[in-house]
Coordinates of C-alpha atoms in Angstrom, one line a residue:
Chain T
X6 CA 285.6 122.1 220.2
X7 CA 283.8 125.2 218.7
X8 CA 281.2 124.9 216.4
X9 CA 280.5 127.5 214.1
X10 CA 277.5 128.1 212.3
X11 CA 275.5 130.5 209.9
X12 CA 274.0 131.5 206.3
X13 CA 276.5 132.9 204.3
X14 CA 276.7 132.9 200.6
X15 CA 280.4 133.0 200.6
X16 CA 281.6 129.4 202.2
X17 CA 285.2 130.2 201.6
X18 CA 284.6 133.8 203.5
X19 CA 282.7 132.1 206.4
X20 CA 285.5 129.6 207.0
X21 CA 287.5 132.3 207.7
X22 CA 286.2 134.3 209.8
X23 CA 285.4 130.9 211.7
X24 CA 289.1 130.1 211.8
X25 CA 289.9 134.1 213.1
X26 CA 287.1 134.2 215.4
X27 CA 288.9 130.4 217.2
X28 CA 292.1 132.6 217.6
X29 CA 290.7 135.6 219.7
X30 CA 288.4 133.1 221.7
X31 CA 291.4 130.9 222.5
X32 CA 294.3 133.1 222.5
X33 CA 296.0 131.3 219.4
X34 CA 297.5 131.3 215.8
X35 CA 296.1 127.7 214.4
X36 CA 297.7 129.0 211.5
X37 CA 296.8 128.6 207.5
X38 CA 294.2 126.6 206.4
X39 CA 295.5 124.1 203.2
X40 CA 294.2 120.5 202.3
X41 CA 295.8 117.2 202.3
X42 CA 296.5 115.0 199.7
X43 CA 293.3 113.4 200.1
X44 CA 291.2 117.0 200.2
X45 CA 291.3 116.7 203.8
X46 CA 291.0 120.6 205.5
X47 CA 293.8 121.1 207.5
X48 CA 295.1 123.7 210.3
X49 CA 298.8 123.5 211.6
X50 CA 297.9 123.9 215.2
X51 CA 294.2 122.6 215.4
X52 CA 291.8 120.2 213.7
X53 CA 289.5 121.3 211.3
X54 CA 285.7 119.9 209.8
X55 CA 283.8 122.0 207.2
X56 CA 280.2 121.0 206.2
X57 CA 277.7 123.1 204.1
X58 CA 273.9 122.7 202.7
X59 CA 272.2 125.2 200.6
X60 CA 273.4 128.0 202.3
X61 CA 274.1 127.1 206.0
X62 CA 277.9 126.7 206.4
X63 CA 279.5 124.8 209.5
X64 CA 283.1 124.7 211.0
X65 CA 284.1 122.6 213.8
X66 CA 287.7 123.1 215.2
X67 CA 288.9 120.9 217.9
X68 CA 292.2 120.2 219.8
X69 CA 290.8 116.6 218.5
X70 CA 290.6 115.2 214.9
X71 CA 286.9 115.8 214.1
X72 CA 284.7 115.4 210.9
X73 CA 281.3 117.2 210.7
X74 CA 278.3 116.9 208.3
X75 CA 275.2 119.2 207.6
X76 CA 271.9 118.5 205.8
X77 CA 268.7 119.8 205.4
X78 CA 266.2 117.1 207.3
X79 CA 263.6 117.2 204.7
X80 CA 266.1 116.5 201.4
X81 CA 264.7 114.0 199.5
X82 CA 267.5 111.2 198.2
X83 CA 267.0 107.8 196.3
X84 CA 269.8 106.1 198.7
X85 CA 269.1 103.1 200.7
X86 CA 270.1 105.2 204.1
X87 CA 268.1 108.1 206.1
X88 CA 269.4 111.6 205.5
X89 CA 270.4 111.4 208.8
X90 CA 272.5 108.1 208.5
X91 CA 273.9 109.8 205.5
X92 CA 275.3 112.8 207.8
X93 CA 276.5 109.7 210.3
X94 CA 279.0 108.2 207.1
X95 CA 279.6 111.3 206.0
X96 CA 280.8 112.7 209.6
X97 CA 283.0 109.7 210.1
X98 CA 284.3 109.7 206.4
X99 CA 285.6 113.2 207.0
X100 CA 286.9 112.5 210.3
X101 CA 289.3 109.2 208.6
X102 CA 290.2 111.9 205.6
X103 CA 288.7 109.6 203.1
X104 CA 285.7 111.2 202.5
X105 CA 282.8 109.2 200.9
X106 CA 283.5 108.0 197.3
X107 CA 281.0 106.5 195.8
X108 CA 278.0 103.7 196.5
X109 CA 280.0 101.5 197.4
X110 CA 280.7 103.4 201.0
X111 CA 277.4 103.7 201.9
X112 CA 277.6 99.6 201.8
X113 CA 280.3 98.9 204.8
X114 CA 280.0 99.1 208.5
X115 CA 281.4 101.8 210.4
X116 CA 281.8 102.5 214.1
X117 CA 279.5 105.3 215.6
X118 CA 280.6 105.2 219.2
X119 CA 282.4 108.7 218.2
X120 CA 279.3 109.6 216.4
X121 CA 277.0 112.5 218.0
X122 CA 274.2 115.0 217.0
X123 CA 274.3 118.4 217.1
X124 CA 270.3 119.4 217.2
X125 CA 271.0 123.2 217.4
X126 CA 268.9 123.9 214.1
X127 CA 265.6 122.7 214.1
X128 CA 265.1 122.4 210.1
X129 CA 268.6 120.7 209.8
X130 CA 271.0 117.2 210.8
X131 CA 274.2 118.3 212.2
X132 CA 276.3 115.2 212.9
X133 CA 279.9 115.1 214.3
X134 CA 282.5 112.2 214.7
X135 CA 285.5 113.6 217.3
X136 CA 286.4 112.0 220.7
X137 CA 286.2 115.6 221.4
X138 CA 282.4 115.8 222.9
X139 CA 283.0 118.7 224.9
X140 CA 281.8 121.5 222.5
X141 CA 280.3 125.0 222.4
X142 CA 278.1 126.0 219.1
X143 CA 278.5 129.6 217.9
X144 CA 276.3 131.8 215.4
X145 CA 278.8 134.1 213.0
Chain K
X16 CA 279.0 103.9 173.0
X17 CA 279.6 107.5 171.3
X18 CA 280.5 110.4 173.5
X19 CA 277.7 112.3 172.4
X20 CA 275.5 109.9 173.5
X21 CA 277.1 109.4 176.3
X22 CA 277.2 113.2 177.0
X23 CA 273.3 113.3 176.3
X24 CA 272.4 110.7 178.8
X25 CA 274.1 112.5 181.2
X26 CA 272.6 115.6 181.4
X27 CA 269.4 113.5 181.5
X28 CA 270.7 111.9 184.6
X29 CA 271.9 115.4 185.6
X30 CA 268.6 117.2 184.8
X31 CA 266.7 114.5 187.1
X32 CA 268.7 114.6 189.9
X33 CA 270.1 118.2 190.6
X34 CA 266.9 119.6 188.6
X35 CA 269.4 121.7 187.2
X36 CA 268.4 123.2 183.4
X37 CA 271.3 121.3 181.0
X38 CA 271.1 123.2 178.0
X39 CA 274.9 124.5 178.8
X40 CA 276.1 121.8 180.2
X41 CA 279.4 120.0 178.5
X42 CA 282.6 118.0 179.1
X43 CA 283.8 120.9 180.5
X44 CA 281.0 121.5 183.3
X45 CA 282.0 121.1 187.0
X46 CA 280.1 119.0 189.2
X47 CA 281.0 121.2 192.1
X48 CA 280.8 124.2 191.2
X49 CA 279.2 124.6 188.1
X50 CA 276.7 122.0 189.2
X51 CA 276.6 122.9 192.7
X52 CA 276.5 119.2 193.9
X53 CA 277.9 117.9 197.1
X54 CA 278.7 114.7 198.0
X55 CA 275.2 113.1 198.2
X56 CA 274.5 114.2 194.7
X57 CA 277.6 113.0 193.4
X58 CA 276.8 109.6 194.9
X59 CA 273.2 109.6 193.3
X60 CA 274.7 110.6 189.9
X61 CA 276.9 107.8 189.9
X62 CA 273.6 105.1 191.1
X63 CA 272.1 106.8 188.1
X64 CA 274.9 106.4 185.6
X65 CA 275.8 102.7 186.6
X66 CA 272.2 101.8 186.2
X67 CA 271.5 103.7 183.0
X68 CA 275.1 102.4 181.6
X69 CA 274.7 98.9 183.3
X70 CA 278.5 99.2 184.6
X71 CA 280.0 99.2 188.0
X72 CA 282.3 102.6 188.7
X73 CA 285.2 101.9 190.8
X74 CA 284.7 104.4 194.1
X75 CA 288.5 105.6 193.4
X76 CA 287.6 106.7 189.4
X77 CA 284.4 108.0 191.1
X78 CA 286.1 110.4 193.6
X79 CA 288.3 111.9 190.6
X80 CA 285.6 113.1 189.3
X81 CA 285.6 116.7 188.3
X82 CA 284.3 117.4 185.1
X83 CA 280.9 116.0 183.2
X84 CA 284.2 114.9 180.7
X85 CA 285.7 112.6 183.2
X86 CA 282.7 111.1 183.7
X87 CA 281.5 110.8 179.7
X88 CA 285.6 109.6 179.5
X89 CA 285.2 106.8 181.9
X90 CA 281.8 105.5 180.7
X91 CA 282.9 105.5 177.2
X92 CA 285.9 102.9 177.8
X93 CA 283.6 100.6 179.6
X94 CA 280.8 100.6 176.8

């Protein structure tokens, strides 16, 4: 898996150059990225995770179906869960395609054994669910 | 309820939680990208609403969400 992160104002831009920068690394064409019927992002040839706060965009692509989360550590929020619990539902939501709907998600159990932290970013969670845990983080 | 009304508590709700100015804000306001708000805000905005409206909003209604008018639609068949 290849993480890539940075601060770009355009998220659509950065999700490109994400997606072009996998292909040199890896010798590939994962082809177009589209959504699902549920709003899932999609590659043909790879799996894809987007996740943005404020400004800092990340994109996980895997040979693995992955699902990634972002936010700031110090964001304040009236829900019953840590910021960082948040990022663990959210992560996992995005990895089933289902995404997180409403209160009523934040309510049922979930399994976190594909659950891991990405603590690249001092300021900010990064939290990915993938059976992929073999990953390298890169700065576009 | 009246839509108006509706409409106005909303972009109370709205104000508080993004801290977004609401003057412009109407039906046809985006949450995501007029509004800017991701997932976690969209979840607080609909805490807020259920308890301001004292309804319960079904998580698939709640996902279809795109508009301040789906939302101020919704609300107003359940009150």
């Amino acid at each position: 898996m290849i993480i890539y992160y940075g601060f770009d104002k355009d998220k659509y831009d950065f999700r490109q150059k994400a997606i072009e920068s996998y292909n040199k690394t890896n010798n590939v064409d994962v082809g177009k990225l589209y959504k699902d019927d549920l709003g899932k992002p999609k590659l043909e040839k790879a799996y894809i995770s987007i996740a943005d706060t404020k400004n800092l965009c990340v994109v996980a692509i895997s040979s693995q179906e992955v699902g990634i989360d972002v936010e700031k550590k110090d964001r304040v929020s009236k829900i019953k869960m840590s910021i960082k619990q948040w990022t663990e539902l959210e992560a996992y939501s995005k990895w089933t395609g289902q995404g997180v709907k409403g209160p009523r998600d934040m309510e049922k159990p979930f399994p976190k054994d594909d659950i891991y932290s990405v603590d690249i970013l001092e300021d900010y969670y990064i939290t990915v669910c993938s059976k992929d845990r073999d990953f390298t983080t890169y700065l576009l | 309820m009246e839509k108006s009304a509706i409409l106005e508590k909303l972009k109370e709700i709205i104000h508080e939680q993004l801290g977004s100015e609401v003057n412009n804000v109407t039906e046809a306001t985006t949450l995501a990208e007029d509004l800017q708000a991701d997932s976690l805000d969209k979840v607080e905005m609909i805490m807020a609403a259920e308890d301001e409206f004292g309804i319960e909003i079904d998580d698939d209604s709640a996902m279809a969400f795109e508009t301040v008018g789906n939302v101020v639609d919704y609300i107003a068949a359940k009150v």
